[in-house]
Amino acid sequence: MAKVNVGRKILSANETYARKNSELLAQHGSRCFNMISSPGSGKTTLLVRTIRDLAGAVKIGVIEGDIQTDIDAQRIRATNAPAIQIITEGACHLSATQVHQALQELSLDNLEIVFIENVGNLVCPSSFELGEDGKIVVLSVAEGDDKPAKYPAIFAKSKVLLVNKIDLLAAGALVDFDLERVKADARRLNKGIEIFPVSARTGEGMGAWYDWLKGRLAKS
Amino acid sequence: MAKVNVGRKILSANETYARKNSELLAQHGSRCFNMISSPGSGKTTLLVRTIRDLAGAVKIGVIEGDIQTDIDAQRIRATNAPAIQIITEGACHLSATQVHQALQELSLDNLEIVFIENVGNLVCPSSFELGEDGKIVVLSVAEGDDKPAKYPAIFAKSKVLLVNKIDLLAAGALVDFDLERVKADARRLNKGIEIFPVSARTGEGMGAWYDWLKGRLAKS
């Protein structure tokens, strides 16, 4: 049998849909960020505060990924932002195919930014491109300062690291979290990563994150 | 072609090794618990305190699973307990095959309890039996009280739920964690689950956990 060299990479179904998503978002001038973290790092709380604080300035929609329940989509909708819930029923990450379907249900013409809140998992979601403009990794200070060293892939691939719940440091409740270690370990993996220490609860540090987001908007 | 009914379940490689592990542990009278949680819930800190507080009373060894680094095994060895580090290099859970190899390296005759600290991931490790006597799920109060509802599988399968970092509640740093909701949601999934609120940092509540562990030891 003759050997056929097709001369290009055969795309997986996920890669095919990731490209479609990227094209669809670009057609509408919408930016898309894929938020990845451990369960309970505060992704939804961060999104709720970001949407409220940028109301009137930036039009935001959200795709929520959860194994069970639509608790998170309900929290987003309480801000009046549109939210589509994907329930994975056990799957440990979102796929580009699932996101493609959700993107059809959002009115992209009205959205400058689409956030995808992935399933809470610091490992698996980092391996699946969804067609996003960038990954945002969230790390709560309560998780400890050894996480970039122990879970390097997502820190290596993200455009932004949000170090959340810094109000716990100020409260003196956590004394063994070394922010400088986190920054150094993350930059060793990814020298271009932007790092914003924030508290979605108190609002501390959120301004720098908002400035970064506004700088990503498509020029109109 | 004749249809062959083998009349028994074909075991996967993981199931085969899980059985071997279970048999090996039983031969030595060692109990084995598989600890599963999100990254940063405090599994290693819990183990370090448990080993120190039970020194002289219960002989404990640990198998550590991490994607990268042997930070956790080093922390366990500082207590003088034996620890074998498995580095999964990206894999999101431990397999029974990996655990089988690690069990060969431990002196099981000298161990009453072997803890397996799985990769930090609240999703994938729940699907892989390792030959353990039971799973222990750890939830830090900093992760929020919606986790049993959102990640039900591991709460449904565990013998024990350790609700860790309760010192953060006492410090007033976290005001929105409802322990009763966690208990109710976990028991809805698993009516026999034992729930111990603890602080591995301060030692609060650890006594009940130790009593449970001692009750699991093989009669000598």
XYZ file of C-alpha atoms in Angstrom:
440
model
C 0.000 0.000 0.000
C 1.349 3.393 -0.959
C 2.319 5.667 1.857
C 0.257 8.824 1.825
C 1.779 11.921 3.324
C -1.043 14.341 3.798
C 1.444 17.032 4.691
C -0.623 18.487 7.496
C -1.600 17.634 11.003
C -4.759 15.608 11.408
C -6.870 17.524 13.890
C -8.739 15.836 16.710
C -12.435 16.615 17.132
C -11.484 18.875 20.034
C -8.919 20.776 17.966
C -11.378 21.129 15.076
C -14.004 22.663 17.336
C -11.436 24.817 19.125
C -10.590 26.363 15.743
C -14.257 26.851 14.913
C -14.775 28.550 18.276
C -11.798 30.814 17.721
C -13.100 31.811 14.275
C -16.627 32.388 15.561
C -15.395 34.601 18.393
C -13.139 36.570 16.029
C -16.042 37.164 13.603
C -17.946 38.844 16.412
C -14.961 40.695 17.852
C -15.450 38.882 21.174
C -12.487 37.975 23.362
C -12.640 34.705 25.268
C -10.816 33.626 28.418
C -10.767 30.107 29.858
C -10.653 30.200 33.673
C -9.036 27.180 35.300
C -8.412 26.372 38.960
C -8.926 23.901 41.777
C -12.451 23.601 43.126
C -13.196 26.446 45.502
C -10.500 28.920 44.481
C -13.212 31.507 43.886
C -13.655 31.601 40.095
C -17.384 32.341 40.238
C -17.005 35.000 42.922
C -14.263 36.625 40.824
C -16.525 36.636 37.770
C -19.509 38.024 39.686
C -17.432 40.910 41.040
C -15.779 41.572 37.671
C -19.149 41.700 35.881
C -20.644 44.037 38.507
C -17.629 46.354 38.663
C -17.405 46.597 34.851
C -21.157 46.983 34.286
C -21.719 49.683 31.676
C -18.066 49.553 30.615
C -17.532 46.016 29.275
C -20.193 43.599 27.991
C -19.495 40.159 29.481
C -21.083 36.719 29.048
C -20.170 33.457 30.775
C -20.107 29.763 29.910
C -20.191 27.727 33.120
C -18.782 24.184 33.290
C -19.747 21.972 36.205
C -19.985 18.272 36.860
C -23.371 18.729 38.486
C -25.786 21.578 39.321
C -26.335 24.993 37.742
C -25.470 26.820 40.980
C -22.743 28.832 39.265
C -24.843 29.917 36.260
C -27.539 31.088 38.674
C -24.967 33.205 40.515
C -23.835 34.782 37.229
C -27.405 35.438 36.021
C -28.119 37.297 39.274
C -25.776 39.986 37.890
C -27.954 40.209 34.736
C -25.096 38.895 32.581
C -25.985 36.028 30.234
C -24.739 32.604 31.373
C -24.947 29.193 29.707
C -24.483 26.187 32.001
C -22.776 23.052 30.691
C -23.215 20.076 33.030
C -20.515 17.503 32.244
C -22.068 14.683 34.317
C -18.770 13.414 35.630
C -16.333 14.603 32.971
C -13.353 16.391 34.472
C -12.964 19.185 31.896
C -14.894 21.081 29.214
C -14.451 20.132 25.560
C -14.366 22.511 22.606
C -17.432 20.729 21.234
C -19.459 21.568 24.351
C -18.243 25.156 24.240
C -19.185 25.409 20.546
C -22.762 24.563 21.357
C -22.840 27.067 24.232
C -21.389 29.820 22.023
C -24.339 29.373 19.625
C -26.682 30.131 22.513
C -24.980 33.383 23.496
C -25.651 36.582 21.534
C -22.007 37.195 20.672
C -22.719 40.450 18.855
C -23.557 41.923 22.243
C -20.522 40.534 24.077
C -17.009 41.933 24.236
C -15.731 39.214 26.555
C -16.838 35.611 27.025
C -15.472 33.927 30.131
C -15.467 30.148 30.217
C -15.422 28.891 33.803
C -14.012 25.406 33.459
C -14.711 22.455 35.789
C -12.807 22.875 39.064
C -9.665 20.879 38.354
C -6.079 22.122 38.246
C -4.957 19.256 36.000
C -7.153 18.019 33.140
C -8.608 21.264 31.724
C -5.096 22.504 30.933
C -4.817 19.897 28.142
C -7.918 20.913 26.158
C -7.908 24.003 23.970
C -11.366 25.542 23.716
C -10.629 28.238 21.121
C -9.989 30.850 23.788
C -7.709 33.894 23.507
C -6.018 32.900 26.722
C -6.155 30.835 29.878
C -6.500 32.477 33.296
C -5.359 30.341 36.243
C -6.786 31.173 39.663
C -4.997 30.129 42.860
C -6.469 30.795 46.289
C -3.907 31.590 48.985
C -5.652 28.928 51.106
C -4.341 26.272 48.688
C -0.733 26.918 49.645
C 2.296 28.353 47.871
C 3.615 25.079 46.443
C 0.989 24.742 43.698
C 2.946 26.133 40.703
C 5.743 23.671 41.514
C 3.368 20.737 41.966
C 0.917 21.457 39.108
C 3.156 23.172 36.542
C 1.227 22.673 33.283
C -1.537 25.192 33.827
C 0.849 27.832 35.178
C 3.073 27.337 32.120
C 0.149 27.811 29.709
C -1.769 30.728 31.264
C -1.653 34.387 30.276
C -2.708 35.499 33.776
C -2.425 34.174 37.320
C -5.006 35.582 39.724
C -3.869 34.920 43.307
C -7.221 35.140 45.063
C -8.416 35.476 48.671
C -5.514 37.700 49.730
C -7.858 39.046 52.424
C -7.074 35.795 54.297
C -3.419 36.861 54.493
C -4.351 40.272 55.856
C -6.648 38.650 58.427
C -3.614 36.790 59.783
C -5.529 33.538 59.406
C -2.913 32.141 57.025
C 0.686 32.636 57.920
C 2.467 30.176 55.676
C 1.697 31.456 52.193
C 4.696 33.084 50.521
C 3.454 35.178 47.584
C 7.012 35.787 46.385
C 7.583 32.042 46.101
C 4.424 31.695 43.991
C 5.496 34.541 41.708
C 9.011 33.161 41.280
C 7.820 29.600 40.616
C 5.147 30.749 38.146
C 7.614 33.000 36.255
C 10.159 30.194 36.108
C 7.527 28.185 34.193
C 6.215 31.118 32.176
C 8.226 34.307 32.077
C 5.449 36.338 30.421
C 2.684 35.463 32.895
C 0.825 38.450 34.396
C 0.237 38.018 38.138
C -2.491 39.896 40.017
C -2.957 39.319 43.759
C -6.632 40.031 44.431
C -9.502 39.571 46.808
C -12.803 39.058 45.035
C -14.449 39.533 48.432
C -12.968 42.902 49.426
C -12.113 44.152 45.926
C -8.439 44.662 46.785
C -6.196 44.478 43.727
C -9.061 44.044 41.262
C -8.295 47.329 39.459
C -5.100 45.980 37.878
C -6.994 42.925 36.648
C -9.697 45.141 35.113
C -7.060 47.272 33.390
C -5.501 44.150 31.904
C -8.908 42.925 30.679
C -9.782 46.298 29.092
C -6.441 46.215 27.301
C -7.475 42.951 25.632
C -10.693 44.260 24.064
C -10.939 44.283 20.284
C -10.554 47.816 18.956
C -13.928 49.067 17.807
C -18.199 -17.861 15.073
C -19.501 -19.395 18.307
C -20.390 -16.998 21.028
C -18.250 -17.529 24.096
C -19.720 -16.601 27.429
C -16.849 -16.516 29.857
C -19.296 -16.108 32.704
C -17.228 -13.604 34.610
C -16.257 -10.002 34.343
C -13.092 -9.280 32.430
C -10.977 -7.140 34.733
C -9.121 -4.080 33.524
C -5.416 -3.812 34.330
C -6.334 -1.318 37.056
C -8.892 -3.670 38.610
C -6.460 -6.590 38.474
C -3.808 -4.629 40.339
C -6.352 -3.201 42.775
C -7.211 -6.804 43.749
C -3.542 -7.705 44.066
C -2.995 -4.684 46.290
C -5.964 -5.576 48.450
C -4.674 -9.151 48.870
C -1.127 -8.005 49.618
C -2.329 -5.567 52.272
C -4.586 -8.212 53.856
C -1.706 -10.715 54.029
C 0.239 -8.228 56.131
C -2.737 -7.091 58.211
C -2.247 -3.537 56.974
C -5.188 -1.205 56.458
C -5.044 1.211 53.541
C -6.860 4.510 53.009
C -6.917 6.500 49.773
C -7.008 10.266 50.501
C -8.629 12.372 47.802
C -9.229 16.125 47.622
C -8.703 19.299 45.644
C -5.164 20.661 45.552
C -4.366 22.529 48.745
C -7.063 21.136 51.046
C -4.333 20.101 53.480
C -3.920 16.332 52.927
C -0.196 16.326 53.653
C -0.540 18.540 56.719
C -3.286 16.222 58.008
C -1.050 13.197 57.496
C 1.958 14.831 59.143
C -0.089 15.708 62.239
C -1.765 12.288 62.341
C 1.581 10.491 62.148
C 3.126 12.671 64.882
C 0.119 12.465 67.217
C -0.145 8.671 66.815
C 3.616 8.014 67.068
C 4.189 4.998 69.320
C 0.512 3.980 69.022
C -0.061 3.270 65.315
C 2.579 2.383 62.709
C 1.878 4.434 59.567
C 3.435 4.555 56.085
C 2.528 6.798 53.160
C 2.425 6.560 49.382
C 2.525 10.056 47.903
C 1.098 10.814 44.452
C 2.052 14.049 42.741
C 2.268 15.314 39.200
C 5.664 16.835 39.894
C 8.118 17.157 42.814
C 8.699 15.025 45.918
C 7.868 17.923 48.255
C 5.139 15.915 49.983
C 7.224 12.763 50.543
C 9.948 14.936 52.079
C 7.405 16.413 54.484
C 6.240 12.920 55.513
C 9.805 11.599 55.941
C 10.568 14.492 58.291
C 8.224 12.708 60.745
C 10.387 9.539 60.433
C 7.507 7.652 58.790
C 8.343 5.800 55.562
C 7.090 7.497 52.382
C 7.269 6.429 48.745
C 6.800 9.179 46.158
C 5.048 8.429 42.870
C 5.488 11.228 40.310
C 2.770 10.890 37.675
C 4.326 13.404 35.215
C 1.020 14.928 34.224
C -1.430 12.116 34.972
C -4.385 13.323 37.006
C -4.770 10.301 39.338
C -2.850 7.340 40.745
C -3.325 3.904 39.196
C -3.408 0.602 41.062
C -0.355 -0.479 39.047
C 1.685 2.441 40.373
C 0.488 1.742 43.902
C 1.407 -1.944 43.535
C 4.993 -1.022 42.817
C 5.091 1.401 45.755
C 3.648 -1.228 48.122
C 6.581 -3.529 47.255
C 8.942 -0.829 48.463
C 7.270 -0.385 51.850
C 7.938 -2.849 54.685
C 4.297 -3.779 55.154
C 5.039 -6.114 58.066
C 5.885 -3.018 60.076
C 2.864 -0.968 59.036
C -0.636 -1.018 60.475
C -1.919 1.716 58.180
C -0.824 2.771 54.701
C -2.180 6.119 53.556
C -2.228 6.828 49.850
C -2.236 10.556 49.201
C -3.665 10.810 45.714
C -2.973 13.587 43.185
C -4.839 16.766 44.170
C -8.001 16.428 42.100
C -11.575 16.130 43.334
C -12.747 14.399 40.154
C -10.594 11.772 38.420
C -9.109 9.826 41.384
C -12.623 8.857 42.501
C -12.946 6.536 39.470
C -9.858 4.400 40.111
C -9.862 1.730 42.811
C -6.385 1.197 44.261
C -7.128 -1.790 46.483
C -7.744 0.411 49.522
C -9.994 -0.360 52.497
C -11.681 2.989 52.033
C -11.505 6.440 50.539
C -11.148 9.542 52.717
C -12.270 12.798 51.115
C -10.815 16.027 52.488
C -12.574 19.368 52.001
C -11.088 22.624 53.214
C -13.610 25.180 54.462
C -11.856 27.696 52.179
C -13.202 25.754 49.176
C -16.813 26.612 49.999
C -19.843 24.661 51.145
C -21.190 23.795 47.673
C -18.599 21.135 46.880
C -20.567 17.953 47.770
C -23.373 19.188 45.488
C -21.011 20.103 42.654
C -18.585 17.137 42.867
C -20.823 14.338 44.159
C -18.926 11.203 43.107
C -16.141 11.302 45.667
C -18.503 12.198 48.513
C -20.753 9.291 47.534
C -17.832 6.811 47.587
C -15.904 7.854 50.697
C -15.993 6.288 54.164
C -14.916 9.537 55.817
C -15.171 13.253 55.097
C -12.568 15.374 56.871
C -13.673 19.027 56.817
C -10.301 20.699 57.287
C -9.059 24.194 58.212
C -11.938 24.889 60.600
C -9.574 27.308 62.365
C -10.360 29.691 59.471
C -13.991 29.726 60.586
C -13.031 30.520 64.165
C -10.729 33.297 62.961
C -13.745 34.976 61.403
C -11.879 35.121 58.110
C -14.540 33.031 56.368
C -18.132 33.840 57.056
C -19.937 32.071 54.257
C -19.191 28.380 54.916
C -22.206 26.496 56.259
C -20.976 23.244 57.845
C -24.536 21.967 58.264
C -25.138 22.320 54.522
C -21.994 20.288 53.812
C -23.066 17.571 56.253
C -26.587 17.401 54.838
C -25.430 17.322 51.208
C -22.762 14.676 51.920
C -25.217 12.474 53.838
C -27.798 12.804 51.052
C -25.188 11.234 48.749
C -23.874 8.746 51.301
C -25.850 8.139 54.464
C -23.071 6.148 56.164
C -20.297 8.704 55.684
C -18.413 9.698 58.849
C -17.812 13.446 59.050
C -15.052 14.962 61.179
C -14.557 18.760 61.244
C -10.858 19.270 62.016
C -7.977 21.673 61.939
C -4.695 19.985 61.103
C -3.011 23.228 62.122
C -4.463 23.666 65.620
C -5.345 20.025 66.292
C -9.012 20.801 66.952
C -11.279 17.835 66.293
C -8.443 15.466 65.437
C -9.206 13.146 68.376
C -12.413 11.825 66.826
C -10.547 11.111 63.580
C -7.851 9.221 65.483
C -10.486 7.176 67.336
C -12.070 6.236 64.009
C -8.685 5.216 62.580
C -7.799 3.093 65.620
C -11.152 1.349 65.282
C -10.153 0.249 61.770
C -6.930 -1.541 62.780
C -6.718 -5.283 62.168
C -7.143 -7.175 65.443
C -3.752 -8.549 66.479
